PDB file of C-alpha atoms in Angstrom:
ATOM      1  CA  MET A   1     -58.627 -62.112  38.204  1.00  0.00           C
ATOM      2  CA  PRO A   2     -59.259 -61.317  34.503  1.00  0.00           C
ATOM      3  CA  SER A   3     -56.377 -59.529  32.808  1.00  0.00           C
ATOM      4  CA  PHE A   4     -58.554 -56.481  32.067  1.00  0.00           C
ATOM      5  CA  TRP A   5     -59.183 -55.812  35.750  1.00  0.00           C
ATOM      6  CA  ARG A   6     -55.612 -56.629  36.693  1.00  0.00           C
ATOM      7  CA  ASN A   7     -54.308 -54.107  34.157  1.00  0.00           C
ATOM      8  CA  LEU A   8     -56.851 -51.540  35.258  1.00  0.00           C
ATOM      9  CA  ILE A   9     -55.768 -51.846  38.883  1.00  0.00           C
ATOM     10  CA  CYS A  10     -52.032 -51.975  38.162  1.00  0.00           C
ATOM     11  CA  HIS A  11     -51.898 -49.175  35.599  1.00  0.00           C
ATOM     12  CA  GLY A  12     -54.781 -47.104  36.907  1.00  0.00           C
ATOM     13  CA  GLN A  13     -52.851 -46.298  40.058  1.00  0.00           C
ATOM     14  CA  TYR A  14     -50.536 -44.066  38.014  1.00  0.00           C
ATOM     15  CA  PHE A  15     -53.517 -41.784  37.408  1.00  0.00           C
ATOM     16  CA  CYS A  16     -54.330 -41.798  41.128  1.00  0.00           C
ATOM     17  CA  ILE A  17     -50.808 -41.245  42.427  1.00  0.00           C
ATOM     18  CA  TYR A  18     -49.580 -38.789  39.764  1.00  0.00           C
ATOM     19  CA  PRO A  19     -52.846 -37.101  38.653  1.00  0.00           C
ATOM     20  CA  ALA A  20     -51.468 -33.724  37.549  1.00  0.00           C
ATOM     21  CA  ALA A  21     -49.061 -35.430  35.131  1.00  0.00           C
ATOM     22  CA  PHE A  22     -52.081 -36.268  32.990  1.00  0.00           C
ATOM     23  CA  ASP A  23     -53.449 -32.699  32.907  1.00  0.00           C
ATOM     24  CA  SER A  24     -53.963 -30.932  29.599  1.00  0.00           C
ATOM     25  CA  GLN A  25     -51.783 -27.900  28.869  1.00  0.00           C
ATOM     26  CA  GLU A  26     -54.668 -25.624  29.813  1.00  0.00           C
ATOM     27  CA  GLU A  27     -55.225 -27.446  33.093  1.00  0.00           C
ATOM     28  CA  ARG A  28     -51.538 -27.239  33.979  1.00  0.00           C
ATOM     29  CA  TYR A  29     -51.654 -23.452  34.137  1.00  0.00           C
ATOM     30  CA  ALA A  30     -55.165 -23.137  35.581  1.00  0.00           C
ATOM     31  CA  GLY A  31     -55.360 -21.279  38.870  1.00  0.00           C
ATOM     32  CA  PHE A  32     -51.829 -19.914  38.598  1.00  0.00           C
ATOM     33  CA  SER A  33     -51.571 -16.143  38.484  1.00  0.00           C
ATOM     34  CA  SER A  34     -48.504 -15.036  40.473  1.00  0.00           C
ATOM     35  CA  PRO A  35     -45.278 -14.465  38.508  1.00  0.00           C
ATOM     36  CA  LEU A  36     -42.722 -17.262  38.569  1.00  0.00           C
ATOM     37  CA  HIS A  37     -39.398 -15.686  39.394  1.00  0.00           C
ATOM     38  CA  GLY A  38     -36.199 -17.427  38.492  1.00  0.00           C
ATOM     39  CA  THR A  39     -34.500 -18.929  35.480  1.00  0.00           C
ATOM     40  CA  GLY A  40     -35.692 -21.998  33.631  1.00  0.00           C
ATOM     41  CA  VAL A  41     -33.041 -24.721  33.683  1.00  0.00           C
ATOM     42  CA  ASP A  42     -33.087 -28.079  31.940  1.00  0.00           C
ATOM     43  CA  VAL A  43     -31.884 -30.918  34.147  1.00  0.00           C
ATOM     44  CA  MET A  44     -31.109 -34.199  32.391  1.00  0.00           C
ATOM     45  CA  THR A  45     -31.682 -37.455  34.236  1.00  0.00           C
ATOM     46  CA  SER A  46     -29.643 -40.650  33.988  1.00  0.00           C
ATOM     47  CA  ASP A  47     -32.277 -42.116  31.637  1.00  0.00           C
ATOM     48  CA  ASN A  48     -32.279 -39.035  29.377  1.00  0.00           C
ATOM     49  CA  VAL A  49     -35.500 -37.425  30.583  1.00  0.00           C
ATOM     50  CA  GLU A  50     -35.456 -33.630  30.434  1.00  0.00           C
ATOM     51  CA  LEU A  51     -36.764 -31.871  33.536  1.00  0.00           C
ATOM     52  CA  ARG A  52     -37.854 -28.261  33.124  1.00  0.00           C
ATOM     53  CA  CYS A  53     -36.921 -26.856  36.527  1.00  0.00           C
ATOM     54  CA  TYR A  54     -36.599 -23.312  37.866  1.00  0.00           C
ATOM     55  CA  LEU A  55     -33.619 -21.832  39.672  1.00  0.00           C
ATOM     56  CA  ILE A  56     -33.480 -18.707  41.822  1.00  0.00           C
ATOM     57  CA  ARG A  57     -30.043 -17.508  42.889  1.00  0.00           C
ATOM     58  CA  THR A  58     -29.503 -14.980  45.660  1.00  0.00           C
ATOM     59  CA  VAL A  59     -27.611 -12.708  43.261  1.00  0.00           C
ATOM     60  CA  HIS A  60     -28.367  -9.582  45.292  1.00  0.00           C
ATOM     61  CA  ASN A  61     -27.200 -11.250  48.488  1.00  0.00           C
ATOM     62  CA  PRO A  62     -23.928 -13.129  47.926  1.00  0.00           C
ATOM     63  CA  SER A  63     -23.915 -14.512  51.476  1.00  0.00           C
ATOM     64  CA  ALA A  64     -26.520 -17.209  50.842  1.00  0.00           C
ATOM     65  CA  ARG A  65     -27.139 -19.408  53.864  1.00  0.00           C
ATOM     66  CA  ALA A  66     -28.273 -22.545  51.977  1.00  0.00           C
ATOM     67  CA  THR A  67     -29.509 -24.056  48.726  1.00  0.00           C
ATOM     68  CA  ALA A  68     -33.071 -25.351  48.970  1.00  0.00           C
ATOM     69  CA  ILE A  69     -34.267 -28.111  46.622  1.00  0.00           C
ATOM     70  CA  LEU A  70     -38.073 -28.147  46.495  1.00  0.00           C
ATOM     71  CA  PHE A  71     -40.272 -31.150  45.612  1.00  0.00           C
ATOM     72  CA  HIS A  72     -43.982 -30.445  45.078  1.00  0.00           C
ATOM     73  CA  GLY A  73     -47.047 -32.601  45.706  1.00  0.00           C
ATOM     74  CA  ASN A  74     -48.635 -35.006  43.227  1.00  0.00           C
ATOM     75  CA  GLY A  75     -51.578 -32.777  42.311  1.00  0.00           C
ATOM     76  CA  TYR A  76     -49.546 -29.702  41.459  1.00  0.00           C
ATOM     77  CA  HIS A  77     -47.022 -28.405  38.965  1.00  0.00           C
ATOM     78  CA  VAL A  78     -43.752 -26.654  39.693  1.00  0.00           C
ATOM     79  CA  TRP A  79     -45.205 -23.140  39.377  1.00  0.00           C
ATOM     80  CA  HIS A  80     -47.819 -23.865  42.019  1.00  0.00           C
ATOM     81  CA  HIS A  81     -44.889 -24.169  44.440  1.00  0.00           C
ATOM     82  CA  SER A  82     -43.648 -20.638  43.731  1.00  0.00           C
ATOM     83  CA  HIS A  83     -44.886 -19.281  47.071  1.00  0.00           C
ATOM     84  CA  CYS A  84     -42.542 -21.631  48.927  1.00  0.00           C
ATOM     85  CA  ALA A  85     -39.713 -20.727  46.582  1.00  0.00           C
ATOM     86  CA  GLN A  86     -40.158 -17.012  47.261  1.00  0.00           C
ATOM     87  CA  GLN A  87     -40.200 -17.586  51.009  1.00  0.00           C
ATOM     88  CA  PHE A  88     -36.962 -19.572  50.885  1.00  0.00           C
ATOM     89  CA  TYR A  89     -35.466 -16.802  48.751  1.00  0.00           C
ATOM     90  CA  LYS A  90     -36.477 -14.229  51.378  1.00  0.00           C
ATOM     91  CA  LEU A  91     -34.682 -16.410  53.918  1.00  0.00           C
ATOM     92  CA  LYS A  92     -31.478 -15.947  51.853  1.00  0.00           C
ATOM     93  CA  CYS A  93     -31.480 -19.303  50.084  1.00  0.00           C
ATOM     94  CA  HIS A  94     -30.740 -20.295  46.526  1.00  0.00           C
ATOM     95  CA  VAL A  95     -33.779 -22.261  45.349  1.00  0.00           C
ATOM     96  CA  LEU A  96     -34.144 -25.090  42.822  1.00  0.00           C
ATOM     97  CA  MET A  97     -37.787 -25.914  42.054  1.00  0.00           C
ATOM     98  CA  VAL A  98     -37.919 -29.438  40.643  1.00  0.00           C
ATOM     99  CA  SER A  99     -40.494 -30.443  38.041  1.00  0.00           C
ATOM    100  CA  TYR A 100     -40.940 -34.221  37.917  1.00  0.00           C
ATOM    101  CA  ARG A 101     -41.091 -36.127  34.642  1.00  0.00           C
ATOM    102  CA  GLY A 102     -44.510 -35.729  33.055  1.00  0.00           C
ATOM    103  CA  TYR A 103     -45.233 -32.625  35.138  1.00  0.00           C
ATOM    104  CA  GLY A 104     -45.049 -28.991  34.051  1.00  0.00           C
ATOM    105  CA  GLY A 105     -42.846 -28.737  30.985  1.00  0.00           C
ATOM    106  CA  SER A 106     -40.827 -31.889  31.697  1.00  0.00           C
ATOM    107  CA  THR A 107     -40.779 -34.879  29.374  1.00  0.00           C
ATOM    108  CA  GLY A 108     -41.388 -38.494  30.337  1.00  0.00           C
ATOM    109  CA  VAL A 109     -44.016 -40.391  32.318  1.00  0.00           C
ATOM    110  CA  PRO A 110     -44.003 -40.497  36.141  1.00  0.00           C
ATOM    111  CA  THR A 111     -43.185 -43.674  38.063  1.00  0.00           C
ATOM    112  CA  GLU A 112     -41.601 -44.194  41.460  1.00  0.00           C
ATOM    113  CA  ARG A 113     -38.334 -45.264  39.887  1.00  0.00           C
ATOM    114  CA  GLY A 114     -38.461 -42.314  37.514  1.00  0.00           C
ATOM    115  CA  LEU A 115     -39.088 -39.719  40.221  1.00  0.00           C
ATOM    116  CA  ARG A 116     -36.223 -41.142  42.238  1.00  0.00           C
ATOM    117  CA  GLN A 117     -33.983 -40.556  39.216  1.00  0.00           C
ATOM    118  CA  ASP A 118     -35.412 -37.042  38.861  1.00  0.00           C
ATOM    119  CA  ALA A 119     -34.555 -36.224  42.465  1.00  0.00           C
ATOM    120  CA  GLN A 120     -31.027 -37.581  42.077  1.00  0.00           C
ATOM    121  CA  ALA A 121     -30.519 -35.541  38.918  1.00  0.00           C
ATOM    122  CA  ALA A 122     -31.630 -32.403  40.771  1.00  0.00           C
ATOM    123  CA  LEU A 123     -29.184 -33.036  43.610  1.00  0.00           C
ATOM    124  CA  ASP A 124     -26.367 -33.797  41.174  1.00  0.00           C
ATOM    125  CA  PHE A 125     -27.159 -30.538  39.346  1.00  0.00           C
ATOM    126  CA  VAL A 126     -26.742 -28.606  42.591  1.00  0.00           C
ATOM    127  CA  LEU A 127     -23.558 -30.450  43.558  1.00  0.00           C
ATOM    128  CA  ALA A 128     -22.022 -29.692  40.154  1.00  0.00           C
ATOM    129  CA  ASP A 129     -22.592 -25.945  40.593  1.00  0.00           C
ATOM    130  CA  SER A 130     -19.816 -24.295  42.621  1.00  0.00           C
ATOM    131  CA  GLN A 131     -22.084 -21.550  43.936  1.00  0.00           C
ATOM    132  CA  LEU A 132     -25.047 -23.746  44.855  1.00  0.00           C
ATOM    133  CA  SER A 133     -22.884 -26.418  46.492  1.00  0.00           C
ATOM    134  CA  SER A 134     -20.767 -23.996  48.531  1.00  0.00           C
ATOM    135  CA  VAL A 135     -23.510 -23.711  51.163  1.00  0.00           C
ATOM    136  CA  PRO A 136     -25.562 -26.345  53.046  1.00  0.00           C
ATOM    137  CA  ILE A 137     -28.113 -28.205  50.905  1.00  0.00           C
ATOM    138  CA  VAL A 138     -31.638 -28.355  52.320  1.00  0.00           C
ATOM    139  CA  VAL A 139     -34.321 -30.596  50.785  1.00  0.00           C
ATOM    140  CA  HIS A 140     -37.997 -29.643  51.214  1.00  0.00           C
ATOM    141  CA  GLY A 141     -40.948 -31.788  50.147  1.00  0.00           C
ATOM    142  CA  HIS A 142     -44.727 -31.493  50.412  1.00  0.00           C
ATOM    143  CA  SER A 143     -46.949 -34.617  50.434  1.00  0.00           C
ATOM    144  CA  LEU A 144     -45.585 -36.882  47.667  1.00  0.00           C
ATOM    145  CA  GLY A 145     -42.659 -34.472  47.497  1.00  0.00           C
ATOM    146  CA  GLY A 146     -41.895 -35.337  51.101  1.00  0.00           C
ATOM    147  CA  ALA A 147     -41.641 -39.013  50.166  1.00  0.00           C
ATOM    148  CA  VAL A 148     -39.334 -38.061  47.282  1.00  0.00           C
ATOM    149  CA  ALA A 149     -37.238 -35.989  49.694  1.00  0.00           C
ATOM    150  CA  VAL A 150     -36.952 -38.742  52.316  1.00  0.00           C
ATOM    151  CA  ASP A 151     -35.908 -41.240  49.655  1.00  0.00           C
ATOM    152  CA  LEU A 152     -33.298 -38.870  48.220  1.00  0.00           C
ATOM    153  CA  VAL A 153     -31.693 -38.047  51.560  1.00  0.00           C
ATOM    154  CA  SER A 154     -31.670 -41.718  52.596  1.00  0.00           C
ATOM    155  CA  ARG A 155     -29.653 -42.516  49.456  1.00  0.00           C
ATOM    156  CA  ASN A 156     -27.300 -39.535  49.820  1.00  0.00           C
ATOM    157  CA  PRO A 157     -26.511 -39.444  53.535  1.00  0.00           C
ATOM    158  CA  THR A 158     -23.418 -37.245  53.249  1.00  0.00           C
ATOM    159  CA  LYS A 159     -24.580 -34.838  50.542  1.00  0.00           C
ATOM    160  CA  VAL A 160     -27.643 -33.212  52.118  1.00  0.00           C
ATOM    161  CA  GLN A 161     -27.393 -31.192  55.326  1.00  0.00           C
ATOM    162  CA  ALA A 162     -31.075 -30.914  56.314  1.00  0.00           C
ATOM    163  CA  LEU A 163     -34.503 -32.374  55.502  1.00  0.00           C
ATOM    164  CA  ILE A 164     -37.882 -30.600  55.713  1.00  0.00           C
ATOM    165  CA  ILE A 165     -41.124 -32.487  55.046  1.00  0.00           C
ATOM    166  CA  GLU A 166     -44.720 -31.279  55.141  1.00  0.00           C
ATOM    167  CA  ASN A 167     -47.895 -33.396  55.335  1.00  0.00           C
ATOM    168  CA  THR A 168     -46.175 -36.554  54.120  1.00  0.00           C
ATOM    169  CA  PHE A 169     -47.493 -40.120  54.351  1.00  0.00           C
ATOM    170  CA  LEU A 170     -45.936 -43.280  55.770  1.00  0.00           C
ATOM    171  CA  SER A 171     -46.337 -45.137  52.463  1.00  0.00           C
ATOM    172  CA  ILE A 172     -48.793 -45.394  49.574  1.00  0.00           C
ATOM    173  CA  SER A 173     -49.902 -48.810  50.823  1.00  0.00           C
ATOM    174  CA  THR A 174     -50.767 -47.363  54.219  1.00  0.00           C
ATOM    175  CA  VAL A 175     -52.850 -44.626  52.611  1.00  0.00           C
ATOM    176  CA  VAL A 176     -54.709 -47.139  50.427  1.00  0.00           C
ATOM    177  CA  ARG A 177     -55.316 -49.414  53.398  1.00  0.00           C
ATOM    178  CA  GLU A 178     -57.215 -46.589  55.101  1.00  0.00           C
ATOM    179  CA  LEU A 179     -59.584 -45.950  52.171  1.00  0.00           C
ATOM    180  CA  PRO A 180     -62.938 -47.775  52.522  1.00  0.00           C
ATOM    181  CA  LEU A 181     -63.557 -48.733  48.885  1.00  0.00           C
ATOM    182  CA  ILE A 182     -60.095 -49.762  47.720  1.00  0.00           C
ATOM    183  CA  ARG A 183     -58.393 -51.087  50.858  1.00  0.00           C
ATOM    184  CA  TYR A 184     -58.779 -54.646  49.578  1.00  0.00           C
ATOM    185  CA  PHE A 185     -56.545 -53.849  46.591  1.00  0.00           C
ATOM    186  CA  THR A 186     -53.507 -52.893  48.691  1.00  0.00           C
ATOM    187  CA  PHE A 187     -51.739 -56.021  47.444  1.00  0.00           C
ATOM    188  CA  PHE A 188     -51.640 -54.589  43.909  1.00  0.00           C
ATOM    189  CA  VAL A 189     -49.947 -51.313  44.879  1.00  0.00           C
ATOM    190  CA  HIS A 190     -46.565 -51.230  43.126  1.00  0.00           C
ATOM    191  CA  GLN A 191     -45.795 -47.543  43.698  1.00  0.00           C
ATOM    192  CA  LYS A 192     -44.559 -47.943  47.267  1.00  0.00           C
ATOM    193  CA  TRP A 193     -43.036 -44.637  48.395  1.00  0.00           C
ATOM    194  CA  ASP A 194     -42.286 -46.259  51.725  1.00  0.00           C
ATOM    195  CA  SER A 195     -41.014 -43.349  53.813  1.00  0.00           C
ATOM    196  CA  ALA A 196     -41.641 -45.329  57.001  1.00  0.00           C
ATOM    197  CA  SER A 197     -38.806 -47.720  56.195  1.00  0.00           C
ATOM    198  CA  LYS A 198     -36.487 -45.174  54.568  1.00  0.00           C
ATOM    199  CA  ILE A 199     -36.491 -42.402  57.139  1.00  0.00           C
ATOM    200  CA  SER A 200     -34.364 -44.562  59.428  1.00  0.00           C
ATOM    201  CA  SER A 201     -31.589 -44.325  56.809  1.00  0.00           C
ATOM    202  CA  VAL A 202     -31.429 -40.550  57.157  1.00  0.00           C
ATOM    203  CA  PRO A 203     -28.289 -39.898  59.233  1.00  0.00           C
ATOM    204  CA  ARG A 204     -28.863 -38.909  62.832  1.00  0.00           C
ATOM    205  CA  THR A 205     -26.589 -35.952  62.181  1.00  0.00           C
ATOM    206  CA  THR A 206     -28.932 -34.660  59.466  1.00  0.00           C
ATOM    207  CA  PRO A 207     -31.587 -32.544  61.201  1.00  0.00           C
ATOM    208  CA  ILE A 208     -35.217 -33.081  60.209  1.00  0.00           C
ATOM    209  CA  LEU A 209     -38.002 -30.506  60.391  1.00  0.00           C
ATOM    210  CA  MET A 210     -41.539 -31.919  60.165  1.00  0.00           C
ATOM    211  CA  LEU A 211     -44.446 -29.554  59.493  1.00  0.00           C
ATOM    212  CA  SER A 212     -47.926 -30.996  60.032  1.00  0.00           C
ATOM    213  CA  GLY A 213     -51.371 -29.553  59.309  1.00  0.00           C
ATOM    214  CA  LYS A 214     -53.791 -30.749  61.972  1.00  0.00           C
ATOM    215  CA  ARG A 215     -56.793 -30.403  59.641  1.00  0.00           C
ATOM    216  CA  ASP A 216     -55.229 -32.354  56.766  1.00  0.00           C
ATOM    217  CA  GLN A 217     -58.034 -34.465  55.258  1.00  0.00           C
ATOM    218  CA  VAL A 218     -55.877 -36.044  52.540  1.00  0.00           C
ATOM    219  CA  VAL A 219     -53.038 -37.429  54.640  1.00  0.00           C
ATOM    220  CA  PRO A 220     -54.208 -37.903  58.257  1.00  0.00           C
ATOM    221  CA  GLU A 221     -51.886 -36.183  60.720  1.00  0.00           C
ATOM    222  CA  LYS A 222     -51.090 -39.509  62.370  1.00  0.00           C
ATOM    223  CA  HIS A 223     -48.839 -40.284  59.382  1.00  0.00           C
ATOM    224  CA  MET A 224     -46.576 -37.378  60.291  1.00  0.00           C
ATOM    225  CA  HIS A 225     -46.611 -38.289  63.976  1.00  0.00           C
ATOM    226  CA  GLU A 226     -45.611 -41.869  63.190  1.00  0.00           C
ATOM    227  CA  LEU A 227     -42.850 -40.687  60.852  1.00  0.00           C
ATOM    228  CA  TRP A 228     -41.638 -38.461  63.669  1.00  0.00           C
ATOM    229  CA  ALA A 229     -41.541 -41.403  66.071  1.00  0.00           C
ATOM    230  CA  LEU A 230     -39.539 -43.419  63.531  1.00  0.00           C
ATOM    231  CA  ALA A 231     -37.150 -40.534  62.905  1.00  0.00           C
ATOM    232  CA  LYS A 232     -36.388 -40.270  66.605  1.00  0.00           C
ATOM    233  CA  THR A 233     -35.210 -43.896  66.667  1.00  0.00           C
ATOM    234  CA  ARG A 234     -32.509 -43.402  64.034  1.00  0.00           C
ATOM    235  CA  SER A 235     -29.263 -45.109  65.010  1.00  0.00           C
ATOM    236  CA  GLY A 236     -25.645 -44.198  64.457  1.00  0.00           C
ATOM    237  CA  PRO A 237     -23.686 -41.124  65.558  1.00  0.00           C
ATOM    238  CA  GLY A 238     -26.194 -38.732  67.043  1.00  0.00           C
ATOM    239  CA  VAL A 239     -26.612 -35.239  68.362  1.00  0.00           C
ATOM    240  CA  LYS A 240     -27.715 -33.984  71.722  1.00  0.00           C
ATOM    241  CA  ASP A 241     -30.905 -32.030  72.281  1.00  0.00           C
ATOM    242  CA  ASP A 242     -28.978 -28.869  73.165  1.00  0.00           C
ATOM    243  CA  THR A 243     -27.110 -28.664  69.853  1.00  0.00           C
ATOM    244  CA  PRO A 244     -28.169 -26.689  66.758  1.00  0.00           C
ATOM    245  CA  LEU A 245     -28.972 -30.015  65.078  1.00  0.00           C
ATOM    246  CA  GLU A 246     -32.071 -30.844  67.097  1.00  0.00           C
ATOM    247  CA  ASP A 247     -34.946 -32.367  65.078  1.00  0.00           C
ATOM    248  CA  THR A 248     -38.172 -30.353  65.188  1.00  0.00           C
ATOM    249  CA  PHE A 249     -41.864 -31.209  64.844  1.00  0.00           C
ATOM    250  CA  GLU A 250     -44.372 -28.382  64.463  1.00  0.00           C
ATOM    251  CA  THR A 251     -48.165 -28.674  64.243  1.00  0.00           C
ATOM    252  CA  PHE A 252     -50.371 -25.994  62.675  1.00  0.00           C
ATOM    253  CA  PRO A 253     -53.912 -26.245  64.124  1.00  0.00           C
ATOM    254  CA  GLN A 254     -55.657 -24.730  61.086  1.00  0.00           C
ATOM    255  CA  GLY A 255     -53.384 -26.255  58.478  1.00  0.00           C
ATOM    256  CA  GLN A 256     -55.000 -28.371  55.772  1.00  0.00           C
ATOM    257  CA  HIS A 257     -53.219 -30.534  53.237  1.00  0.00           C
ATOM    258  CA  ALA A 258     -52.516 -27.806  50.686  1.00  0.00           C
ATOM    259  CA  ASP A 259     -52.378 -24.644  52.797  1.00  0.00           C
ATOM    260  CA  THR A 260     -50.149 -25.478  55.752  1.00  0.00           C
ATOM    261  CA  SER A 261     -47.302 -23.458  54.229  1.00  0.00           C
ATOM    262  CA  ILE A 262     -49.344 -20.249  54.466  1.00  0.00           C
ATOM    263  CA  GLN A 263     -50.292 -20.724  58.112  1.00  0.00           C
ATOM    264  CA  SER A 264     -49.095 -18.230  60.702  1.00  0.00           C
ATOM    265  CA  GLY A 265     -45.700 -19.191  62.073  1.00  0.00           C
ATOM    266  CA  TYR A 266     -44.795 -21.640  59.307  1.00  0.00           C
ATOM    267  CA  TRP A 267     -41.948 -19.605  57.846  1.00  0.00           C
ATOM    268  CA  ILE A 268     -40.816 -18.406  61.254  1.00  0.00           C
ATOM    269  CA  THR A 269     -40.326 -22.082  62.130  1.00  0.00           C
ATOM    270  CA  VAL A 270     -38.402 -22.692  58.902  1.00  0.00           C
ATOM    271  CA  GLY A 271     -36.297 -19.584  59.537  1.00  0.00           C
ATOM    272  CA  ASN A 272     -35.389 -20.754  63.036  1.00  0.00           C
ATOM    273  CA  PHE A 273     -34.434 -24.150  61.626  1.00  0.00           C
ATOM    274  CA  LEU A 274     -32.155 -22.518  59.053  1.00  0.00           C
ATOM    275  CA  ARG A 275     -30.543 -20.364  61.732  1.00  0.00           C
ATOM    276  CA  ALA A 276     -29.538 -23.556  63.513  1.00  0.00           C
ATOM    277  CA  LEU A 277     -27.791 -24.610  60.297  1.00  0.00           C
ATOM    278  CA  ASP A 278     -26.056 -21.224  60.233  1.00  0.00           C
ATOM    279  CA  LYS A 279     -24.578 -21.947  63.669  1.00  0.00           C
ATOM    280  CA  LEU A 280     -23.447 -25.367  62.522  1.00  0.00           C
ATOM    281  CA  ARG A 281     -21.764 -23.927  59.437  1.00  0.00           C
ATOM    282  CA  ASP A 282     -20.049 -21.213  61.480  1.00  0.00           C
ATOM    283  CA  LYS A 283     -18.674 -23.816  63.891  1.00  0.00           C
ATOM    284  CA  ALA A 284     -17.469 -25.959  60.990  1.00  0.00           C
ATOM    285  CA  VAL A 285     -15.686 -22.977  59.421  1.00  0.00           C
ATOM    286  CA  SER A 286     -14.022 -22.069  62.724  1.00  0.00           C
ATOM    287  CA  LEU A 287     -12.883 -25.657  63.295  1.00  0.00           C
ATOM    288  CA  SER A 288     -11.580 -25.907  59.728  1.00  0.00           C
ATOM    289  CA  ARG A 289      -9.526 -22.738  60.171  1.00  0.00           C
ATOM    290  CA  LEU A 290      -8.163 -23.999  63.469  1.00  0.00           C
ATOM    291  CA  ILE A 291      -7.154 -27.344  61.976  1.00  0.00           C
ATOM    292  CA  SER A 292      -5.481 -25.692  58.987  1.00  0.00           C
ATOM    293  CA  ALA A 293      -3.446 -23.385  61.199  1.00  0.00           C
ATOM    294  CA  SER A 294      -0.009 -24.357  62.516  1.00  0.00           C
ATOM    295  CA  PRO A 295       1.090 -23.924  66.148  1.00  0.00           C
ATOM    296  CA  THR A 296       3.435 -21.088  65.133  1.00  0.00           C
ATOM    297  CA  GLN A 297       0.474 -19.162  63.715  1.00  0.00           C
ATOM    298  CA  ILE A 298      -1.253 -19.173  67.098  1.00  0.00           C
ATOM    299  CA  ARG A 299      -0.085 -16.054  68.941  1.00  0.00           C
ATOM    300  CA  PRO A 300      -1.546 -16.051  72.465  1.00  0.00           C
ATOM    301  CA  SER A 301      -1.905 -12.791  74.332  1.00  0.00           C
ATOM    302  CA  SER A 302      -1.088 -14.559  77.572  1.00  0.00           C
ATOM    303  CA  PHE A 303       0.336 -17.850  78.796  1.00  0.00           C
ATOM    304  CA  TYR A 304      -3.083 -19.257  79.767  1.00  0.00           C
ATOM    305  CA  THR A 305      -4.740 -18.197  76.548  1.00  0.00           C
ATOM    306  CA  GLY A 306      -1.898 -19.800  74.651  1.00  0.00           C
ATOM    307  CA  MET A 307      -2.257 -23.076  76.498  1.00  0.00           C
ATOM    308  CA  ILE A 308      -6.003 -23.163  75.809  1.00  0.00           C
ATOM    309  CA  GLN A 309      -5.469 -22.463  72.117  1.00  0.00           C
ATOM    310  CA  LEU A 310      -2.772 -25.130  71.898  1.00  0.00           C
ATOM    311  CA  VAL A 311      -5.040 -27.738  73.510  1.00  0.00           C
ATOM    312  CA  LEU A 312      -7.856 -26.812  71.124  1.00  0.00           C
ATOM    313  CA  TYR A 313      -5.486 -27.079  68.176  1.00  0.00           C
ATOM    314  CA  HIS A 314      -4.275 -30.576  69.056  1.00  0.00           C
ATOM    315  CA  THR A 315      -7.813 -31.725  69.926  1.00  0.00           C
ATOM    316  CA  ALA A 316      -9.062 -30.589  66.540  1.00  0.00           C
ATOM    317  CA  ARG A 317      -6.098 -32.197  64.779  1.00  0.00           C
ATOM    318  CA  THR A 318      -6.670 -35.502  66.612  1.00  0.00           C
ATOM    319  CA  THR A 319     -10.378 -35.415  65.791  1.00  0.00           C
ATOM    320  CA  LYS A 320      -9.583 -34.993  62.116  1.00  0.00           C
ATOM    321  CA  MET A 321      -7.165 -37.938  62.183  1.00  0.00           C
ATOM    322  CA  LEU A 322      -9.725 -40.172  63.900  1.00  0.00           C
ATOM    323  CA  GLN A 323     -12.346 -39.245  61.320  1.00  0.00           C
ATOM    324  CA  LYS A 324      -9.969 -40.288  58.556  1.00  0.00           C
ATOM    325  CA  ASP A 325      -9.419 -43.657  60.223  1.00  0.00           C
TER     326      ASP A 325
END
């Protein structure tokens, strides 16, 4: 193949996969009218790219239930994701809206490797903040953002407590393979975003919520169903179906690729998912207090109550020792 065509195919895919990154300044703000609440924060990546992100803290409600890190789709900028941010805020979450390199007001040029660094920088920013990291961290991604989210959680299995993805694909190669005119160029795809292989690395103890629009004409719904099937086969320490950590798949009959998040019941589903995390956190706090207590601090009101409390104390202490081993 002549070098001209090879370069066109190899480099042209950046324009196809990250189209909004090549918008003019006027185009970046087109169609955006609602106010963007929050504070602009500059997040530096490991390769010195500056990401212009937005942070909303639940300052009027100190008992935040979680910190949500949001990753938007490839055809949008960070402010187009403000509706989701406001909904998470209403659900008592701190919110970090991430703007990829080349998008919004961020510097740099988007690549798969670069966006992976962007996501890591966002998570590290949250972990370094005592307020944001004091509650469970939830990662939410739409479309390409879902692939970014899956990749991030797979690389940070102990640092993220929940994963939410919406209308996400199995991989870029799979999407290309389904397109009539360019399916024969799948071999040249170097931006992989292979969620199909990475979702198995998400810990079984990290609950996943999948939100699928049945009328999605960009990413066929079968991608989400196949990701769901793969997620259910995750190995390692697991959770039972009757625990607060149950994975959830929800379909929205009228949901299209870009409007599933405004469908009836979407945020009720997210709210229910977060409530399950609340129960998990409450149990963890109770267990932590029990482990930190000494037998002399346990004052039973009766002999039987005392025996039960003593058994619970030693069980918790043994569990902690086994976890250390």
